[in-house]
Amino acid sequence: MSDEGRNNRWTEHFRDILNQPNPPQTYNFDDEREAIGAVDELDVNTGDISVEETEDAIRSLKNKKAPGLDEIPAEILKAGGRSMAEQLTRLCNDCWRQAKIPEDWRKGKAFDCIHRESLWAILSMCGIPQVIVNVFRSLYHNSCCCVKTNTGHTGFKITTGVRQGCILSPVLFNTALDFVMRKAIKSGEAGVSWNNHGRLTDLDYADDIALLAESDSKLQEATSSLNQEATKVGLRISAEKSKVMKIGIEHTPININVGTTQLENFTNFTYLGSTVSYDGDADSDIRTRITKAAAFWFRRPSMPVRRGRCLPAPSRR
């Protein structure tokens, strides 16, 4: 295969992965707005960007990171000083006032397959000022990714998902996912009793969700509801990465399905660094933490000893 043919094949591969078809059914946001009534816009500053804000943003950039397609590393922006900040502020304010983003700024990586029109509607329903939503729309309008090979860059348009590496992306994704969760888990009997103050229905960290229920049937109901609501914004439950665990004195497998796929049962799982066991025992979590601490300790540089005292290991700068 020629270099050009190889480049075209990689481009076709990533285009198919990153561009997902529209959901077969989406939310009727007119009905959703009517159901919740008028929503006041949040009281946020929508005025011009100040030079000081730009300087703060530049200072927060990490050094020694790979630059974008413009090949401008963070160190160059920092070395530009006040003059660089003023030029960037002027450019950003032009984009802000006109709600138009330069074509080069629309190039980048994308992840997930969230339906963007649904995302903009959800933001408006959450009270995000329309001027901000319009800027987001412009940022994602005709957005594209690039495949880099030995022959150069080849761009292609991306119509779904949010931008990978953008500090805004987690906020956008979490806002849409929170809307989906509220639609999926709306029964007063969902979840488990929690401290006599209500019910705990789920544990969420980004797209890592743990559904909680007091019976097999309730868990199946919550799982099916979440999968159904998620598809309306272009998301889905990954049955391959999902598992189920029944908490009790004895490990008893249960049947929970995502579509036609039955989820695998297991006896413990790691959630945000902690090991949760089916019997509520903490021994497994303690052993895991000791193992990780020991591994970290032995990876450290050796500590010289002088007169029976350990000297601190030299640190890298």
mmCIF file of C-alpha atoms in Angstrom, residues 5-299:
data_model
loop_
_atom_site.group_PDB
_atom_site.id
_atom_site.type_symbol
_atom_site.label_atom_id
_atom_site.label_comp_id
_atom_site.label_asym_id
_atom_site.label_seq_id
_atom_site.Cartn_x
_atom_site.Cartn_y
_atom_site.Cartn_z
ATOM 1 C CA GLY A 5 -3.326 4.903 0.429
ATOM 2 C CA ARG A 6 -2.207 4.189 4.002
ATOM 3 C CA ASN A 7 -2.995 7.772 4.993
ATOM 4 C CA ASN A 8 -6.455 7.577 3.416
ATOM 5 C CA ARG A 9 -7.172 4.289 5.168
ATOM 6 C CA TRP A 10 -6.272 5.711 8.588
ATOM 7 C CA THR A 11 -8.418 8.753 7.882
ATOM 8 C CA GLU A 12 -11.367 6.551 6.915
ATOM 9 C CA HIS A 13 -10.893 4.436 10.055
ATOM 10 C CA PHE A 14 -10.978 7.362 12.490
ATOM 11 C CA ARG A 15 -13.750 9.132 10.595
ATOM 12 C CA ASP A 16 -15.981 6.084 11.020
ATOM 13 C CA ILE A 17 -15.122 5.764 14.722
ATOM 14 C CA LEU A 18 -15.538 9.417 15.683
ATOM 15 C CA ASN A 19 -18.617 10.203 13.598
ATOM 16 C CA GLN A 20 -21.625 8.331 14.930
ATOM 17 C CA PRO A 21 -25.110 8.404 13.369
ATOM 18 C CA ASN A 22 -27.763 10.565 14.995
ATOM 19 C CA PRO A 23 -29.798 8.851 17.734
ATOM 20 C CA PRO A 24 -32.881 7.057 16.365
ATOM 21 C CA GLN A 25 -34.933 8.994 18.915
ATOM 22 C CA THR A 26 -34.047 12.260 20.650
ATOM 23 C CA TYR A 27 -35.718 14.266 23.375
ATOM 24 C CA ASN A 28 -38.523 16.609 22.390
ATOM 25 C CA PHE A 29 -36.988 19.630 24.058
ATOM 26 C CA ASP A 30 -40.038 21.787 23.398
ATOM 27 C CA ASP A 31 -42.027 19.423 25.611
ATOM 28 C CA GLU A 32 -39.193 19.342 28.145
ATOM 29 C CA ARG A 33 -39.137 23.150 28.367
ATOM 30 C CA GLU A 34 -42.903 23.266 28.747
ATOM 31 C CA ALA A 35 -42.759 20.694 31.544
ATOM 32 C CA ILE A 36 -40.201 22.605 33.620
ATOM 33 C CA GLY A 37 -41.495 26.090 32.797
ATOM 34 C CA ALA A 38 -39.440 29.202 32.220
ATOM 35 C CA VAL A 39 -35.809 28.967 33.294
ATOM 36 C CA ASP A 40 -33.966 32.103 34.335
ATOM 37 C CA GLU A 41 -30.507 32.494 32.878
ATOM 38 C CA LEU A 42 -27.701 32.124 35.382
ATOM 39 C CA ASP A 43 -26.214 35.363 36.659
ATOM 40 C CA VAL A 44 -22.745 35.009 35.147
ATOM 41 C CA ASN A 45 -20.358 37.552 33.706
ATOM 42 C CA THR A 46 -20.769 37.653 29.928
ATOM 43 C CA GLY A 47 -18.704 40.803 29.432
ATOM 44 C CA ASP A 48 -15.371 41.112 27.651
ATOM 45 C CA ILE A 49 -12.382 39.035 28.669
ATOM 46 C CA SER A 50 -9.775 41.025 30.591
ATOM 47 C CA VAL A 51 -6.033 40.946 29.977
ATOM 48 C CA GLU A 52 -5.591 39.745 33.552
ATOM 49 C CA GLU A 53 -7.814 36.725 32.873
ATOM 50 C CA THR A 54 -5.742 35.890 29.796
ATOM 51 C CA GLU A 55 -2.519 36.200 31.792
ATOM 52 C CA ASP A 56 -3.920 33.865 34.460
ATOM 53 C CA ALA A 57 -4.869 31.331 31.766
ATOM 54 C CA ILE A 58 -1.391 31.484 30.212
ATOM 55 C CA ARG A 59 0.310 31.057 33.585
ATOM 56 C CA SER A 60 -1.810 27.968 34.298
ATOM 57 C CA LEU A 61 -0.521 26.180 31.167
ATOM 58 C CA LYS A 62 1.841 23.289 31.864
ATOM 59 C CA ASN A 63 5.319 23.318 30.373
ATOM 60 C CA LYS A 64 6.912 20.555 28.319
ATOM 61 C CA LYS A 65 3.601 19.472 26.790
ATOM 62 C CA ALA A 66 3.041 18.612 23.139
ATOM 63 C CA PRO A 67 1.757 21.668 21.232
ATOM 64 C CA GLY A 68 -1.303 21.687 19.016
ATOM 65 C CA LEU A 69 -1.405 21.937 15.245
ATOM 66 C CA ASP A 70 -0.079 25.492 15.442
ATOM 67 C CA GLU A 71 3.154 24.078 16.941
ATOM 68 C CA ILE A 72 3.194 26.847 19.591
ATOM 69 C CA PRO A 73 4.200 25.414 22.994
ATOM 70 C CA ALA A 74 3.117 26.919 26.297
ATOM 71 C CA GLU A 75 6.634 28.222 26.913
ATOM 72 C CA ILE A 76 6.354 30.582 23.919
ATOM 73 C CA LEU A 77 3.061 32.022 25.151
ATOM 74 C CA LYS A 78 4.551 32.588 28.596
ATOM 75 C CA ALA A 79 7.672 34.217 27.159
ATOM 76 C CA GLY A 80 5.500 36.690 25.234
ATOM 77 C CA GLY A 81 4.644 38.522 28.435
ATOM 78 C CA ARG A 82 2.071 41.313 28.627
ATOM 79 C CA SER A 83 2.182 42.025 24.889
ATOM 80 C CA MET A 84 1.273 38.426 24.047
ATOM 81 C CA ALA A 85 -1.605 38.493 26.553
ATOM 82 C CA GLU A 86 -2.968 41.741 25.088
ATOM 83 C CA GLN A 87 -2.937 40.355 21.533
ATOM 84 C CA LEU A 88 -4.643 37.134 22.595
ATOM 85 C CA THR A 89 -7.220 39.071 24.624
ATOM 86 C CA ARG A 90 -8.091 41.234 21.623
ATOM 87 C CA LEU A 91 -8.511 38.151 19.426
ATOM 88 C CA CYS A 92 -10.572 36.250 22.002
ATOM 89 C CA ASN A 93 -12.878 39.221 22.570
ATOM 90 C CA ASP A 94 -13.536 39.491 18.833
ATOM 91 C CA CYS A 95 -14.542 35.810 18.860
ATOM 92 C CA TRP A 96 -16.634 36.335 22.003
ATOM 93 C CA ARG A 97 -18.612 39.308 20.701
ATOM 94 C CA GLN A 98 -19.283 37.812 17.275
ATOM 95 C CA ALA A 99 -19.744 34.212 18.512
ATOM 96 C CA LYS A 100 -17.456 33.095 15.694
ATOM 97 C CA ILE A 101 -14.391 30.904 16.133
ATOM 98 C CA PRO A 102 -11.426 30.802 13.688
ATOM 99 C CA GLU A 103 -11.330 27.702 11.524
ATOM 100 C CA ASP A 104 -7.964 26.567 12.925
ATOM 101 C CA TRP A 105 -9.374 26.553 16.458
ATOM 102 C CA ARG A 106 -11.907 23.907 15.458
ATOM 103 C CA LYS A 107 -9.253 21.304 14.846
ATOM 104 C CA GLY A 108 -8.512 18.823 17.595
ATOM 105 C CA LYS A 109 -9.331 15.437 19.054
ATOM 106 C CA ALA A 110 -12.840 14.290 19.945
ATOM 107 C CA PHE A 111 -14.222 11.589 22.197
ATOM 108 C CA ASP A 112 -17.561 10.007 23.056
ATOM 109 C CA CYS A 113 -20.485 10.294 20.653
ATOM 110 C CA ILE A 114 -22.809 12.762 22.346
ATOM 111 C CA HIS A 115 -25.422 14.386 20.096
ATOM 112 C CA ARG A 116 -24.416 18.049 19.940
ATOM 113 C CA GLU A 117 -27.817 19.580 19.184
ATOM 114 C CA SER A 118 -29.169 17.835 22.269
ATOM 115 C CA LEU A 119 -26.223 19.190 24.258
ATOM 116 C CA TRP A 120 -26.950 22.817 23.265
ATOM 117 C CA ALA A 121 -30.622 22.399 24.189
ATOM 118 C CA ILE A 122 -29.713 20.921 27.583
ATOM 119 C CA LEU A 123 -27.361 23.829 28.319
ATOM 120 C CA SER A 124 -30.133 26.329 27.576
ATOM 121 C CA MET A 125 -32.536 24.431 29.829
ATOM 122 C CA CYS A 126 -29.932 24.620 32.614
ATOM 123 C CA GLY A 127 -29.963 28.416 32.426
ATOM 124 C CA ILE A 128 -26.676 28.921 30.568
ATOM 125 C CA PRO A 129 -26.852 32.393 28.916
ATOM 126 C CA GLN A 130 -27.539 32.150 25.198
ATOM 127 C CA VAL A 131 -24.438 34.191 24.344
ATOM 128 C CA ILE A 132 -22.297 31.453 25.909
ATOM 129 C CA VAL A 133 -24.218 28.659 24.168
ATOM 130 C CA ASN A 134 -23.711 30.471 20.849
ATOM 131 C CA VAL A 135 -19.946 30.587 21.406
ATOM 132 C CA PHE A 136 -19.957 26.851 22.152
ATOM 133 C CA ARG A 137 -21.929 26.225 18.962
ATOM 134 C CA SER A 138 -19.414 28.208 16.934
ATOM 135 C CA LEU A 139 -16.501 26.357 18.509
ATOM 136 C CA TYR A 140 -17.971 23.019 17.444
ATOM 137 C CA HIS A 141 -19.370 24.125 14.072
ATOM 138 C CA ASN A 142 -17.443 22.357 11.298
ATOM 139 C CA SER A 143 -14.978 21.041 13.879
ATOM 140 C CA CYS A 144 -12.456 18.582 12.538
ATOM 141 C CA CYS A 145 -9.722 16.156 13.536
ATOM 142 C CA CYS A 146 -6.429 15.356 11.853
ATOM 143 C CA VAL A 147 -4.646 12.115 11.121
ATOM 144 C CA LYS A 148 -0.872 12.568 11.192
ATOM 145 C CA THR A 149 1.288 10.176 9.174
ATOM 146 C CA ASN A 150 4.698 10.350 7.514
ATOM 147 C CA THR A 151 3.113 12.160 4.575
ATOM 148 C CA GLY A 152 1.623 14.953 6.713
ATOM 149 C CA HIS A 153 -1.775 15.876 8.168
ATOM 150 C CA THR A 154 -5.168 14.916 6.742
ATOM 151 C CA GLY A 155 -8.238 16.557 8.237
ATOM 152 C CA PHE A 156 -11.831 15.334 8.409
ATOM 153 C CA LYS A 157 -14.980 16.748 9.989
ATOM 154 C CA ILE A 158 -16.369 15.553 13.317
ATOM 155 C CA THR A 159 -20.094 15.941 13.956
ATOM 156 C CA THR A 160 -20.501 14.197 17.323
ATOM 157 C CA GLY A 161 -18.787 14.260 20.694
ATOM 158 C CA VAL A 162 -16.848 16.859 22.653
ATOM 159 C CA ARG A 163 -13.214 17.856 22.232
ATOM 160 C CA GLN A 164 -10.583 15.747 23.964
ATOM 161 C CA GLY A 165 -8.164 17.699 26.129
ATOM 162 C CA CYS A 166 -10.337 20.826 26.229
ATOM 163 C CA ILE A 167 -10.958 22.028 29.807
ATOM 164 C CA LEU A 168 -14.549 22.783 28.812
ATOM 165 C CA SER A 169 -15.343 19.230 27.664
ATOM 166 C CA PRO A 170 -15.857 17.579 31.087
ATOM 167 C CA VAL A 171 -18.321 20.323 32.045
ATOM 168 C CA LEU A 172 -20.294 19.891 28.822
ATOM 169 C CA PHE A 173 -20.315 16.112 29.075
ATOM 170 C CA ASN A 174 -21.254 16.046 32.767
ATOM 171 C CA THR A 175 -24.095 18.524 32.191
ATOM 172 C CA ALA A 176 -25.605 16.298 29.516
ATOM 173 C CA LEU A 177 -25.064 13.142 31.567
ATOM 174 C CA ASP A 178 -26.649 14.739 34.640
ATOM 175 C CA PHE A 179 -29.740 15.530 32.551
ATOM 176 C CA VAL A 180 -29.889 11.906 31.377
ATOM 177 C CA MET A 181 -29.496 10.567 34.928
ATOM 178 C CA ARG A 182 -32.317 12.765 36.230
ATOM 179 C CA LYS A 183 -34.598 11.499 33.455
ATOM 180 C CA ALA A 184 -33.620 7.857 33.992
ATOM 181 C CA ILE A 185 -33.716 7.760 37.816
ATOM 182 C CA LYS A 186 -36.917 9.601 38.644
ATOM 183 C CA SER A 187 -38.797 7.018 40.687
ATOM 184 C CA GLY A 188 -39.128 7.738 44.400
ATOM 185 C CA GLU A 189 -38.376 4.071 45.092
ATOM 186 C CA ALA A 190 -35.111 3.995 43.142
ATOM 187 C CA GLY A 191 -31.770 3.486 44.875
ATOM 188 C CA VAL A 192 -31.132 2.472 48.476
ATOM 189 C CA SER A 193 -31.983 4.085 51.813
ATOM 190 C CA TRP A 194 -29.275 6.480 52.939
ATOM 191 C CA ASN A 195 -28.845 7.797 56.492
ATOM 192 C CA ASN A 196 -32.581 8.331 56.937
ATOM 193 C CA HIS A 197 -32.229 11.456 54.793
ATOM 194 C CA GLY A 198 -33.380 10.067 51.479
ATOM 195 C CA ARG A 199 -32.219 7.583 48.888
ATOM 196 C CA LEU A 200 -28.898 7.110 47.119
ATOM 197 C CA THR A 201 -29.496 6.061 43.528
ATOM 198 C CA ASP A 202 -26.067 6.142 41.910
ATOM 199 C CA LEU A 203 -22.376 6.960 42.257
ATOM 200 C CA ASP A 204 -20.974 8.944 39.337
ATOM 201 C CA TYR A 205 -17.503 9.946 38.248
ATOM 202 C CA ALA A 206 -17.493 11.295 34.682
ATOM 203 C CA ASP A 207 -18.912 8.446 32.564
ATOM 204 C CA ASP A 208 -18.184 5.826 35.244
ATOM 205 C CA ILE A 209 -21.571 5.146 36.849
ATOM 206 C CA ALA A 210 -22.513 2.709 39.614
ATOM 207 C CA LEU A 211 -26.278 2.142 39.889
ATOM 208 C CA LEU A 212 -27.643 1.112 43.296
ATOM 209 C CA ALA A 213 -30.865 -0.776 44.021
ATOM 210 C CA GLU A 214 -32.462 -2.840 46.780
ATOM 211 C CA SER A 215 -33.657 -5.692 44.552
ATOM 212 C CA ASP A 216 -32.799 -7.437 41.301
ATOM 213 C CA SER A 217 -35.909 -6.112 39.589
ATOM 214 C CA LYS A 218 -35.239 -2.516 40.657
ATOM 215 C CA LEU A 219 -31.661 -2.723 39.383
ATOM 216 C CA GLN A 220 -32.828 -4.114 36.047
ATOM 217 C CA GLU A 221 -35.413 -1.341 35.821
ATOM 218 C CA ALA A 222 -32.794 1.345 36.515
ATOM 219 C CA THR A 223 -30.331 -0.183 34.031
ATOM 220 C CA SER A 224 -32.894 -0.394 31.235
ATOM 221 C CA SER A 225 -34.144 3.127 31.927
ATOM 222 C CA LEU A 226 -30.621 4.571 31.860
ATOM 223 C CA ASN A 227 -29.763 2.809 28.611
ATOM 224 C CA GLN A 228 -32.989 4.024 26.993
ATOM 225 C CA GLU A 229 -32.523 7.647 28.072
ATOM 226 C CA ALA A 230 -28.811 7.681 27.198
ATOM 227 C CA THR A 231 -29.466 6.670 23.596
ATOM 228 C CA LYS A 232 -31.549 9.826 23.126
ATOM 229 C CA VAL A 233 -28.396 11.951 23.416
ATOM 230 C CA GLY A 234 -26.157 9.563 21.482
ATOM 231 C CA LEU A 235 -24.730 7.658 24.462
ATOM 232 C CA ARG A 236 -25.121 4.027 25.521
ATOM 233 C CA ILE A 237 -24.146 1.642 28.291
ATOM 234 C CA SER A 238 -21.109 -0.422 27.325
ATOM 235 C CA ALA A 239 -22.179 -3.949 28.235
ATOM 236 C CA GLU A 240 -18.616 -5.188 27.650
ATOM 237 C CA LYS A 241 -17.250 -2.898 30.373
ATOM 238 C CA SER A 242 -20.173 -3.212 32.810
ATOM 239 C CA LYS A 243 -20.488 -5.714 35.649
ATOM 240 C CA VAL A 244 -22.941 -6.413 38.448
ATOM 241 C CA MET A 245 -22.406 -7.310 42.104
ATOM 242 C CA LYS A 246 -24.932 -8.358 44.731
ATOM 243 C CA ILE A 247 -24.006 -7.310 48.257
ATOM 244 C CA GLY A 248 -24.755 -9.830 51.004
ATOM 245 C CA ILE A 249 -23.309 -12.439 53.341
ATOM 246 C CA GLU A 250 -23.033 -14.930 50.484
ATOM 247 C CA HIS A 251 -22.171 -14.231 46.871
ATOM 248 C CA THR A 252 -25.313 -14.867 44.825
ATOM 249 C CA PRO A 253 -25.183 -14.219 41.061
ATOM 250 C CA ILE A 254 -28.059 -12.216 39.570
ATOM 251 C CA ASN A 255 -29.230 -11.723 36.002
ATOM 252 C CA ILE A 256 -29.067 -8.122 34.761
ATOM 253 C CA ASN A 257 -29.192 -7.370 31.043
ATOM 254 C CA VAL A 258 -28.250 -4.430 28.852
ATOM 255 C CA GLY A 259 -30.355 -5.032 25.781
ATOM 256 C CA THR A 260 -29.802 -8.700 24.977
ATOM 257 C CA THR A 261 -26.420 -8.908 26.734
ATOM 258 C CA GLN A 262 -26.255 -10.365 30.238
ATOM 259 C CA LEU A 263 -23.807 -8.577 32.520
ATOM 260 C CA GLU A 264 -21.011 -10.501 34.211
ATOM 261 C CA ASN A 265 -21.243 -11.043 37.981
ATOM 262 C CA PHE A 266 -18.205 -10.380 40.163
ATOM 263 C CA THR A 267 -17.290 -10.324 43.853
ATOM 264 C CA ASN A 268 -15.459 -6.996 44.166
ATOM 265 C CA PHE A 269 -14.646 -3.911 42.148
ATOM 266 C CA THR A 270 -12.463 -0.836 42.432
ATOM 267 C CA TYR A 271 -14.242 2.491 42.665
ATOM 268 C CA LEU A 272 -12.121 5.660 42.815
ATOM 269 C CA GLY A 273 -9.196 3.705 44.215
ATOM 270 C CA SER A 274 -11.144 1.768 46.860
ATOM 271 C CA THR A 275 -11.958 -1.934 46.602
ATOM 272 C CA VAL A 276 -15.616 -2.679 47.340
ATOM 273 C CA SER A 277 -16.417 -6.314 48.233
ATOM 274 C CA TYR A 278 -19.745 -8.127 48.046
ATOM 275 C CA ASP A 279 -19.696 -8.907 51.791
ATOM 276 C CA GLY A 280 -18.768 -5.372 52.881
ATOM 277 C CA ASP A 281 -15.432 -6.567 54.264
ATOM 278 C CA ALA A 282 -12.524 -4.085 54.153
ATOM 279 C CA ASP A 283 -9.689 -6.655 54.191
ATOM 280 C CA SER A 284 -9.390 -6.740 50.411
ATOM 281 C CA ASP A 285 -9.206 -2.954 50.210
ATOM 282 C CA ILE A 286 -6.552 -2.809 52.952
ATOM 283 C CA ARG A 287 -4.414 -5.471 51.240
ATOM 284 C CA THR A 288 -4.667 -3.611 47.942
ATOM 285 C CA ARG A 289 -3.593 -0.329 49.514
ATOM 286 C CA ILE A 290 -0.644 -1.980 51.293
ATOM 287 C CA THR A 291 0.476 -3.576 48.020
ATOM 288 C CA LYS A 292 0.287 -0.263 46.161
ATOM 289 C CA ALA A 293 2.155 1.569 48.929
ATOM 290 C CA ALA A 294 4.894 -1.075 48.978
ATOM 291 C CA ALA A 295 5.258 -0.958 45.198
ATOM 292 C CA PHE A 296 5.560 2.821 45.314
ATOM 293 C CA TRP A 297 8.130 2.670 48.109
ATOM 294 C CA PHE A 298 10.399 0.205 46.300
ATOM 295 C CA ARG A 299 10.257 2.279 43.099
#
